[in-house]
GROMACS .gro file of N, CA and C in nm:
model
  459
    1MET      N    1   0.084  -0.118   0.000
    1MET     CA    2   0.000   0.000   0.000
    1MET      C    3   0.089   0.125   0.000
    2ALA      N    4   0.054   0.224  -0.079
    2ALA     CA    5   0.131   0.347  -0.088
    2ALA      C    6   0.117   0.427   0.040
    3ASP      N    7   0.216   0.513   0.064
    3ASP     CA    8   0.210   0.600   0.180
    3ASP      C    9   0.087   0.689   0.172
    4ALA      N   10   0.024   0.713   0.287
    4ALA     CA   11  -0.094   0.798   0.292
    4ALA      C   12  -0.055   0.943   0.260
    5LEU      N   13  -0.141   1.009   0.186
    5LEU     CA   14  -0.122   1.150   0.153
    5LEU      C   15  -0.245   1.228   0.195
    6HIS      N   16  -0.223   1.352   0.234
    6HIS     CA   17  -0.332   1.441   0.271
    6HIS      C   18  -0.312   1.573   0.200
    7GLN      N   19  -0.422   1.638   0.166
    7GLN     CA   20  -0.414   1.767   0.097
    7GLN      C   21  -0.505   1.868   0.167
    8ILE      N   22  -0.450   1.987   0.187
    8ILE     CA   23  -0.528   2.100   0.238
    8ILE      C   24  -0.510   2.214   0.139
    9VAL      N   25  -0.622   2.275   0.100
    9VAL     CA   26  -0.621   2.394   0.016
    9VAL      C   27  -0.703   2.498   0.090
   10TYR      N   28  -0.646   2.618   0.102
   10TYR     CA   29  -0.718   2.723   0.174
   10TYR      C   30  -0.699   2.858   0.105
   11LEU      N   31  -0.790   2.948   0.134
   11LEU     CA   32  -0.783   3.089   0.096
   11LEU      C   33  -0.769   3.169   0.224
   12SER      N   34  -0.699   3.283   0.216
   12SER     CA   35  -0.696   3.374   0.330
   12SER      C   36  -0.676   3.516   0.281
   13GLN      N   37  -0.701   3.609   0.369
   13GLN     CA   38  -0.689   3.752   0.339
   13GLN      C   39  -0.562   3.804   0.406
   14ALA      N   40  -0.480   3.878   0.331
   14ALA     CA   41  -0.360   3.939   0.388
   14ALA      C   42  -0.399   4.052   0.481
   15VAL      N   43  -0.333   4.065   0.594
   15VAL     CA   44  -0.356   4.174   0.687
   15VAL      C   45  -0.311   4.306   0.624
   16ALA      N   46  -0.198   4.302   0.556
   16ALA     CA   47  -0.144   4.419   0.487
   16ALA      C   48  -0.084   4.371   0.355
   17PRO      N   49  -0.079   4.458   0.256
   17PRO     CA   50  -0.020   4.417   0.128
   17PRO      C   51   0.125   4.372   0.144
   18LEU      N   52   0.162   4.268   0.071
   18LEU     CA   53   0.300   4.222   0.068
   18LEU      C   54   0.356   4.258  -0.069
   19ASP      N   55   0.476   4.315  -0.070
   19ASP     CA   56   0.537   4.343  -0.199
   19ASP      C   57   0.604   4.216  -0.252
   20ALA      N   58   0.659   4.224  -0.372
   20ALA     CA   59   0.718   4.107  -0.437
   20ALA      C   60   0.832   4.048  -0.353
   21ALA      N   61   0.914   4.133  -0.291
   21ALA     CA   62   1.025   4.084  -0.210
   21ALA      C   63   0.975   4.009  -0.086
   22ASP      N   64   0.872   4.063  -0.021
   22ASP     CA   65   0.815   3.996   0.096
   22ASP      C   66   0.755   3.861   0.059
   23THR      N   67   0.684   3.859  -0.054
   23THR     CA   68   0.622   3.734  -0.099
   23THR      C   69   0.728   3.631  -0.136
   24ALA      N   70   0.834   3.674  -0.202
   24ALA     CA   71   0.943   3.583  -0.239
   24ALA      C   72   1.009   3.525  -0.114
   25ALA      N   73   1.031   3.609  -0.013
   25ALA     CA   74   1.091   3.562   0.111
   25ALA      C   75   1.000   3.462   0.182
   26LEU      N   76   0.871   3.490   0.184
   26LEU     CA   77   0.773   3.400   0.243
   26LEU      C   78   0.775   3.265   0.172
   27ALA      N   79   0.774   3.268   0.040
   27ALA     CA   80   0.774   3.144  -0.039
   27ALA      C   81   0.904   3.066  -0.022
   28GLN      N   82   1.017   3.136  -0.015
   28GLN     CA   83   1.147   3.069   0.004
   28GLN      C   84   1.152   2.998   0.139
   29ALA      N   85   1.107   3.066   0.243
   29ALA     CA   86   1.104   3.003   0.376
   29ALA      C   87   1.010   2.883   0.378
   30ALA      N   88   0.895   2.897   0.311
   30ALA     CA   89   0.799   2.785   0.303
   30ALA      C   90   0.860   2.668   0.228
   31ALA      N   91   0.929   2.695   0.118
   31ALA     CA   92   0.990   2.588   0.038
   31ALA      C   93   1.093   2.511   0.121
   32GLU      N   94   1.175   2.583   0.196
   32GLU     CA   95   1.276   2.516   0.279
   32GLU      C   96   1.212   2.430   0.386
   33ARG      N   97   1.110   2.484   0.453
   33ARG     CA   98   1.040   2.409   0.557
   33ARG      C   99   0.969   2.288   0.497
   34ASN      N  100   0.900   2.310   0.385
   34ASN     CA  101   0.826   2.202   0.322
   34ASN      C  102   0.916   2.089   0.274
   35ARG      N  103   1.032   2.126   0.219
   35ARG     CA  104   1.127   2.025   0.173
   35ARG      C  105   1.165   1.931   0.287
   36LEU      N  106   1.191   1.988   0.405
   36LEU     CA  107   1.227   1.907   0.522
   36LEU      C  108   1.112   1.816   0.565
   37LEU      N  109   0.989   1.862   0.545
   37LEU     CA  110   0.871   1.786   0.588
   37LEU      C  111   0.818   1.692   0.480
   38GLY      N  112   0.871   1.702   0.358
   38GLY     CA  113   0.819   1.622   0.249
   38GLY      C  114   0.683   1.670   0.200
   39VAL      N  115   0.657   1.800   0.217
   39VAL     CA  116   0.530   1.860   0.176
   39VAL      C  117   0.551   1.932   0.043
   40THR      N  118   0.456   1.916  -0.048
   40THR     CA  119   0.460   1.986  -0.176
   40THR      C  120   0.338   2.077  -0.186
   41GLY      N  121   0.341   2.171  -0.283
   41GLY     CA  122   0.225   2.257  -0.297
   41GLY      C  123   0.248   2.376  -0.386
   42LEU      N  124   0.151   2.466  -0.383
   42LEU     CA  125   0.151   2.585  -0.465
   42LEU      C  126   0.092   2.699  -0.383
   43LEU      N  127   0.153   2.818  -0.393
   43LEU     CA  128   0.107   2.938  -0.324
   43LEU      C  129   0.087   3.048  -0.428
   44LEU      N  130  -0.031   3.108  -0.429
   44LEU     CA  131  -0.057   3.225  -0.512
   44LEU      C  132  -0.092   3.342  -0.420
   45HIS      N  133  -0.050   3.461  -0.461
   45HIS     CA  134  -0.081   3.582  -0.386
   45HIS      C  135  -0.119   3.689  -0.486
   46ASP      N  136  -0.232   3.753  -0.466
   46ASP     CA  137  -0.278   3.855  -0.561
   46ASP      C  138  -0.265   3.997  -0.507
   47GLY      N  139  -0.190   4.012  -0.401
   47GLY     CA  140  -0.173   4.143  -0.340
   47GLY      C  141  -0.259   4.161  -0.216
   48ALA      N  142  -0.371   4.094  -0.213
   48ALA     CA  143  -0.462   4.104  -0.099
   48ALA      C  144  -0.497   3.968  -0.039
   49ARG      N  145  -0.493   3.865  -0.120
   49ARG     CA  146  -0.536   3.732  -0.075
   49ARG      C  147  -0.431   3.627  -0.110
   50PHE      N  148  -0.440   3.514  -0.042
   50PHE     CA  149  -0.358   3.398  -0.070
   50PHE      C  150  -0.448   3.280  -0.102
   51ILE      N  151  -0.398   3.191  -0.186
   51ILE     CA  152  -0.453   3.057  -0.197
   51ILE      C  153  -0.333   2.965  -0.195
   52GLN      N  154  -0.343   2.859  -0.117
   52GLN     CA  155  -0.231   2.767  -0.105
   52GLN      C  156  -0.281   2.625  -0.097
   53ALA      N  157  -0.208   2.537  -0.164
   53ALA     CA  158  -0.230   2.393  -0.154
   53ALA      C  159  -0.110   2.332  -0.085
   54LEU      N  160  -0.135   2.242   0.007
   54LEU     CA  161  -0.031   2.166   0.077
   54LEU      C  162  -0.066   2.019   0.063
   55GLU      N  163   0.033   1.936   0.035
   55GLU     CA  164   0.006   1.792   0.027
   55GLU      C  165   0.127   1.715   0.077
   56GLY      N  166   0.099   1.603   0.141
   56GLY     CA  167   0.206   1.521   0.195
   56GLY      C  168   0.153   1.431   0.305
   57ASP      N  169   0.244   1.389   0.392
   57ASP     CA  170   0.209   1.306   0.507
   57ASP      C  171   0.100   1.377   0.588
   58PRO      N  172  -0.006   1.305   0.624
   58PRO     CA  173  -0.117   1.370   0.695
   58PRO      C  174  -0.075   1.448   0.820
   59ALA      N  175   0.010   1.390   0.903
   59ALA     CA  176   0.051   1.460   1.026
   59ALA      C  177   0.133   1.585   0.993
   60ALA      N  178   0.221   1.575   0.894
   60ALA     CA  179   0.304   1.690   0.855
   60ALA      C  180   0.218   1.803   0.797
   61VAL      N  181   0.122   1.767   0.713
   61VAL     CA  182   0.036   1.869   0.651
   61VAL      C  183  -0.050   1.937   0.757
   62ARG      N  184  -0.106   1.860   0.849
   62ARG     CA  185  -0.190   1.919   0.954
   62ARG      C  186  -0.109   2.010   1.047
   63ALA      N  187   0.012   1.965   1.083
   63ALA     CA  188   0.097   2.047   1.170
   63ALA      C  189   0.138   2.176   1.099
   64LEU      N  190   0.171   2.166   0.972
   64LEU     CA  191   0.208   2.284   0.895
   64LEU      C  192   0.090   2.380   0.884
   65MET      N  193  -0.029   2.328   0.859
   65MET     CA  194  -0.147   2.413   0.848
   65MET      C  195  -0.177   2.481   0.981
   66ALA      N  196  -0.156   2.413   1.091
   66ALA     CA  197  -0.178   2.474   1.222
   66ALA      C  198  -0.082   2.591   1.241
   67ARG      N  199   0.042   2.575   1.197
   67ARG     CA  200   0.141   2.683   1.205
   67ARG      C  201   0.099   2.800   1.116
   68ILE      N  202   0.057   2.770   0.994
   68ILE     CA  203   0.013   2.873   0.900
   68ILE      C  204  -0.107   2.949   0.956
   69ALA      N  205  -0.200   2.876   1.017
   69ALA     CA  206  -0.321   2.939   1.071
   69ALA      C  207  -0.289   3.039   1.182
   70ARG      N  208  -0.176   3.020   1.251
   70ARG     CA  209  -0.135   3.112   1.357
   70ARG      C  210  -0.056   3.233   1.305
   71ASP      N  211  -0.021   3.232   1.178
   71ASP     CA  212   0.061   3.339   1.121
   71ASP      C  213  -0.019   3.470   1.120
   72PRO      N  214   0.031   3.576   1.182
   72PRO     CA  215  -0.044   3.701   1.193
   72PRO      C  216  -0.050   3.783   1.063
   73ARG      N  217   0.014   3.737   0.956
   73ARG     CA  218   0.012   3.813   0.830
   73ARG      C  219  -0.115   3.792   0.751
   74HIS      N  220  -0.201   3.701   0.797
   74HIS     CA  221  -0.327   3.679   0.726
   74HIS      C  222  -0.437   3.638   0.824
   75TYR      N  223  -0.560   3.644   0.774
   75TYR     CA  224  -0.676   3.610   0.856
   75TYR      C  225  -0.786   3.559   0.764
   76ALA      N  226  -0.901   3.527   0.818
   76ALA     CA  227  -1.018   3.480   0.742
   76ALA      C  228  -0.984   3.359   0.656
   77ILE      N  229  -0.926   3.258   0.718
   77ILE     CA  230  -0.891   3.136   0.646
   77ILE      C  231  -1.019   3.060   0.612
   78ALA      N  232  -1.032   3.024   0.485
   78ALA     CA  233  -1.145   2.944   0.437
   78ALA      C  234  -1.089   2.821   0.369
   79TYR      N  235  -1.131   2.704   0.414
   79TYR     CA  236  -1.078   2.579   0.360
   79TYR      C  237  -1.158   2.538   0.237
   80ILE      N  238  -1.086   2.510   0.130
   80ILE     CA  239  -1.145   2.461   0.006
   80ILE      C  240  -1.141   2.309   0.004
   81ALA      N  241  -1.033   2.253   0.055
   81ALA     CA  242  -1.017   2.107   0.060
   81ALA      C  243  -0.937   2.071   0.185
   82ASP      N  244  -0.972   1.961   0.245
   82ASP     CA  245  -0.901   1.907   0.361
   82ASP      C  246  -0.935   1.759   0.364
   83ALA      N  247  -0.858   1.681   0.286
   83ALA     CA  248  -0.896   1.540   0.268
   83ALA      C  249  -0.777   1.456   0.225
   84PRO      N  250  -0.789   1.325   0.243
   84PRO     CA  251  -0.687   1.235   0.190
   84PRO      C  252  -0.689   1.238   0.037
   85VAL      N  253  -0.574   1.220  -0.024
   85VAL     CA  254  -0.563   1.212  -0.170
   85VAL      C  255  -0.477   1.090  -0.205
   86THR      N  256  -0.495   1.041  -0.326
   86THR     CA  257  -0.420   0.922  -0.367
   86THR      C  258  -0.288   0.955  -0.435
   87THR      N  259  -0.279   1.074  -0.496
   87THR     CA  260  -0.155   1.112  -0.564
   87THR      C  261  -0.127   1.261  -0.540
   88ARG      N  262  -0.001   1.295  -0.548
   88ARG     CA  263   0.039   1.435  -0.539
   88ARG      C  264   0.002   1.506  -0.668
   89GLN      N  265  -0.054   1.624  -0.655
   89GLN     CA  266  -0.088   1.705  -0.772
   89GLN      C  267   0.025   1.801  -0.809
   90PHE      N  268   0.115   1.827  -0.716
   90PHE     CA  269   0.218   1.927  -0.737
   90PHE      C  270   0.358   1.866  -0.744
   91GLY      N  271   0.366   1.740  -0.784
   91GLY     CA  272   0.494   1.675  -0.810
   91GLY      C  273   0.592   1.691  -0.697
   92ASP      N  274   0.711   1.741  -0.732
   92ASP     CA  275   0.815   1.755  -0.631
   92ASP      C  276   0.841   1.900  -0.593
   93TRP      N  277   0.745   1.988  -0.620
   93TRP     CA  278   0.762   2.129  -0.581
   93TRP      C  279   0.752   2.140  -0.430
   94ALA      N  280   0.856   2.181  -0.364
   94ALA     CA  281   0.847   2.204  -0.220
   94ALA      C  282   0.750   2.319  -0.195
   95MET      N  283   0.752   2.420  -0.281
   95MET     CA  284   0.652   2.526  -0.278
   95MET      C  285   0.674   2.614  -0.400
   96ASP      N  286   0.594   2.594  -0.501
   96ASP     CA  287   0.597   2.684  -0.615
   96ASP      C  288   0.510   2.803  -0.576
   97TYR      N  289   0.547   2.921  -0.623
   97TYR     CA  290   0.463   3.036  -0.591
   97TYR      C  291   0.459   3.131  -0.709
   98HIS      N  292   0.349   3.203  -0.715
   98HIS     CA  293   0.330   3.307  -0.817
   98HIS      C  294   0.254   3.420  -0.750
   99THR      N  295   0.289   3.542  -0.790
   99THR     CA  296   0.223   3.658  -0.732
   99THR      C  297   0.185   3.756  -0.841
  100LEU      N  298   0.074   3.820  -0.823
  100LEU     CA  299   0.028   3.922  -0.917
  100LEU      C  300   0.094   4.053  -0.875
  101ASP      N  301   0.175   4.109  -0.966
  101ASP     CA  302   0.234   4.238  -0.934
  101ASP      C  303   0.187   4.343  -1.034
  102ASP      N  304   0.230   4.464  -1.014
  102ASP     CA  305   0.181   4.576  -1.095
  102ASP      C  306   0.208   4.561  -1.244
  103SER      N  307   0.311   4.487  -1.282
  103SER     CA  308   0.346   4.477  -1.423
  103SER      C  309   0.298   4.347  -1.487
  104ASP      N  310   0.222   4.266  -1.415
  104ASP     CA  311   0.189   4.132  -1.462
  104ASP      C  312   0.051   4.127  -1.527
  105ASP      N  313   0.050   4.136  -1.661
  105ASP     CA  314  -0.075   4.123  -1.735
  105ASP      C  315  -0.105   3.977  -1.766
  106ASP      N  316  -0.009   3.888  -1.741
  106ASP     CA  317  -0.023   3.747  -1.778
  106ASP      C  318  -0.036   3.655  -1.657
  107PHE      N  319  -0.091   3.705  -1.547
  107PHE     CA  320  -0.102   3.626  -1.425
  107PHE      C  321  -0.180   3.497  -1.449
  108VAL      N  322  -0.292   3.506  -1.518
  108VAL     CA  323  -0.375   3.386  -1.543
  108VAL      C  324  -0.297   3.285  -1.627
  109ALA      N  325  -0.231   3.331  -1.732
  109ALA     CA  326  -0.152   3.240  -1.817
  109ALA      C  327  -0.038   3.177  -1.737
  110GLU      N  328   0.026   3.255  -1.651
  110GLU     CA  329   0.135   3.204  -1.567
  110GLU      C  330   0.082   3.095  -1.473
  111VAL      N  331  -0.034   3.119  -1.414
  111VAL     CA  332  -0.093   3.020  -1.323
  111VAL      C  333  -0.131   2.894  -1.400
  112LYS      N  334  -0.187   2.910  -1.518
  112LYS     CA  335  -0.223   2.793  -1.598
  112LYS      C  336  -0.099   2.710  -1.632
  113ARG      N  337   0.012   2.776  -1.665
  113ARG     CA  338   0.137   2.703  -1.692
  113ARG      C  339   0.183   2.628  -1.568
  114ALA      N  340   0.172   2.691  -1.452
  114ALA     CA  341   0.213   2.627  -1.327
  114ALA      C  342   0.128   2.505  -1.294
  115LEU      N  343   0.004   2.505  -1.343
  115LEU     CA  344  -0.090   2.397  -1.314
  115LEU      C  345  -0.090   2.289  -1.423
  116ALA      N  346   0.002   2.295  -1.515
  116ALA     CA  347   0.002   2.203  -1.630
  116ALA      C  348   0.000   2.056  -1.589
  117GLY      N  349   0.063   2.020  -1.480
  117GLY     CA  350   0.066   1.881  -1.437
  117GLY      C  351  -0.047   1.840  -1.345
  118VAL      N  352  -0.134   1.934  -1.311
  118VAL     CA  353  -0.245   1.906  -1.217
  118VAL      C  354  -0.362   1.849  -1.296
  119ASP      N  355  -0.417   1.737  -1.248
  119ASP     CA  356  -0.531   1.678  -1.318
  119ASP      C  357  -0.660   1.681  -1.237
  120ASP      N  358  -0.658   1.739  -1.119
  120ASP     CA  359  -0.776   1.749  -1.035
  120ASP      C  360  -0.856   1.873  -1.078
  121ALA      N  361  -0.976   1.852  -1.130
  121ALA     CA  362  -1.057   1.961  -1.184
  121ALA      C  363  -1.093   2.065  -1.079
  122ALA      N  364  -1.118   2.023  -0.956
  122ALA     CA  365  -1.152   2.119  -0.850
  122ALA      C  366  -1.033   2.209  -0.817
  123LEU      N  367  -0.913   2.152  -0.814
  123LEU     CA  368  -0.794   2.233  -0.790
  123LEU      C  369  -0.771   2.333  -0.903
  124LEU      N  370  -0.786   2.285  -1.025
  124LEU     CA  371  -0.769   2.374  -1.140
  124LEU      C  372  -0.868   2.491  -1.131
  125ALA      N  373  -0.993   2.460  -1.102
  125ALA     CA  374  -1.096   2.565  -1.093
  125ALA      C  375  -1.063   2.663  -0.981
  126ALA      N  376  -1.020   2.613  -0.867
  126ALA     CA  377  -0.991   2.701  -0.753
  126ALA      C  378  -0.875   2.796  -0.784
  127PHE      N  379  -0.766   2.743  -0.837
  127PHE     CA  380  -0.648   2.826  -0.861
  127PHE      C  381  -0.667   2.919  -0.980
  128ILE      N  382  -0.725   2.870  -1.086
  128ILE     CA  383  -0.748   2.957  -1.204
  128ILE      C  384  -0.853   3.063  -1.170
  129GLY      N  385  -0.958   3.025  -1.097
  129GLY     CA  386  -1.058   3.122  -1.054
  129GLY      C  387  -0.997   3.230  -0.966
  130PHE      N  388  -0.910   3.191  -0.876
  130PHE     CA  389  -0.841   3.288  -0.790
  130PHE      C  390  -0.760   3.386  -0.875
  131ALA      N  391  -0.688   3.333  -0.975
  131ALA     CA  392  -0.605   3.418  -1.061
  131ALA      C  393  -0.691   3.516  -1.141
  132VAL      N  394  -0.803   3.468  -1.195
  132VAL     CA  395  -0.891   3.554  -1.274
  132VAL      C  396  -0.950   3.664  -1.185
  133LEU      N  397  -0.999   3.627  -1.069
  133LEU     CA  398  -1.058   3.726  -0.978
  133LEU      C  399  -0.954   3.826  -0.928
  134GLY      N  400  -0.834   3.778  -0.897
  134GLY     CA  401  -0.729   3.867  -0.850
  134GLY      C  402  -0.692   3.970  -0.955
  135ARG      N  403  -0.679   3.925  -1.078
  135ARG     CA  404  -0.646   4.017  -1.187
  135ARG      C  405  -0.760   4.116  -1.209
  136SER      N  406  -0.884   4.068  -1.204
  136SER     CA  407  -0.999   4.155  -1.223
  136SER      C  408  -1.009   4.261  -1.113
  137GLU      N  409  -0.986   4.221  -0.989
  137GLU     CA  410  -0.991   4.315  -0.877
  137GLU      C  411  -0.883   4.421  -0.892
  138ARG      N  412  -0.763   4.378  -0.934
  138ARG     CA  413  -0.653   4.473  -0.953
  138ARG      C  414  -0.690   4.575  -1.061
  139ARG      N  415  -0.744   4.526  -1.172
  139ARG     CA  416  -0.780   4.616  -1.281
  139ARG      C  417  -0.894   4.709  -1.241
  140ARG      N  418  -0.991   4.659  -1.165
  140ARG     CA  419  -1.102   4.742  -1.120
  140ARG      C  420  -1.049   4.854  -1.030
  141GLY      N  421  -0.955   4.822  -0.942
  141GLY     CA  422  -0.895   4.922  -0.855
  141GLY      C  423  -0.819   5.027  -0.934
  142GLU      N  424  -0.747   4.983  -1.039
  142GLU     CA  425  -0.674   5.078  -1.123
  142GLU      C  426  -0.770   5.170  -1.197
  143THR      N  427  -0.881   5.117  -1.246
  143THR     CA  428  -0.980   5.197  -1.317
  143THR      C  429  -1.042   5.299  -1.223
  144ARG      N  430  -1.076   5.257  -1.102
  144ARG     CA  431  -1.136   5.349  -1.006
  144ARG      C  432  -1.037   5.460  -0.970
  145ALA      N  433  -0.910   5.425  -0.953
  145ALA     CA  434  -0.808   5.525  -0.920
  145ALA      C  435  -0.790   5.624  -1.036
  146ALA      N  436  -0.790   5.574  -1.159
  146ALA     CA  437  -0.770   5.659  -1.276
  146ALA      C  438  -0.885   5.758  -1.294
  147THR      N  439  -1.002   5.719  -1.248
  147THR     CA  440  -1.119   5.808  -1.263
  147THR      C  441  -1.141   5.895  -1.139
  148GLY      N  442  -1.052   5.881  -1.041
  148GLY     CA  443  -1.064   5.963  -0.921
  148GLY      C  444  -1.159   5.908  -0.818
  149LEU      N  445  -1.209   5.787  -0.839
  149LEU     CA  446  -1.300   5.724  -0.742
  149LEU      C  447  -1.217   5.656  -0.634
  150SER      N  448  -1.270   5.655  -0.514
  150SER     CA  449  -1.198   5.587  -0.407
  150SER      C  450  -1.213   5.437  -0.425
  151PRO      N  451  -1.110   5.361  -0.383
  151PRO     CA  452  -1.120   5.216  -0.395
  151PRO      C  453  -1.230   5.161  -0.306
  152ARG      N  454  -1.290   5.051  -0.349
  152ARG     CA  455  -1.393   4.985  -0.267
  152ARG      C  456  -1.326   4.913  -0.153
  153VAL      N  457  -1.396   4.910  -0.043
  153VAL     CA  458  -1.343   4.841   0.075
  153VAL      C  459  -1.428   4.719   0.101
   0.00000   0.00000   0.00000
């Protein structure tokens, strides 16, 4: 019998915006920690929200998620998935990450490329939907700013 695997996918809201350097540092630290734990996954950040998938040994994934849930940089965690899985969807990525920044018009295409090896339709929908909404929110905010309207809260 193959080793048991568990997957958690969650969304959360950033307490404050993270710039590209902060997000890269967060992802690098996560990749190092995950590599030691045998956890794989994907992290997306759109400037205001995160979506992350974690997969690996059930105890390691749960312990890691408990640590993440205590992180004061985000709040309003909503779980999309928290269940056993039969195969890893994210191969050997200790933590791949992508972030929407001010110059990124291709965020959705970048996310789709990152998901090329994923065959779980629910995961694809969650991550691609997050990318589409993040890009749309960014553009809506830019349009409101250009017209002198205050951003929506």
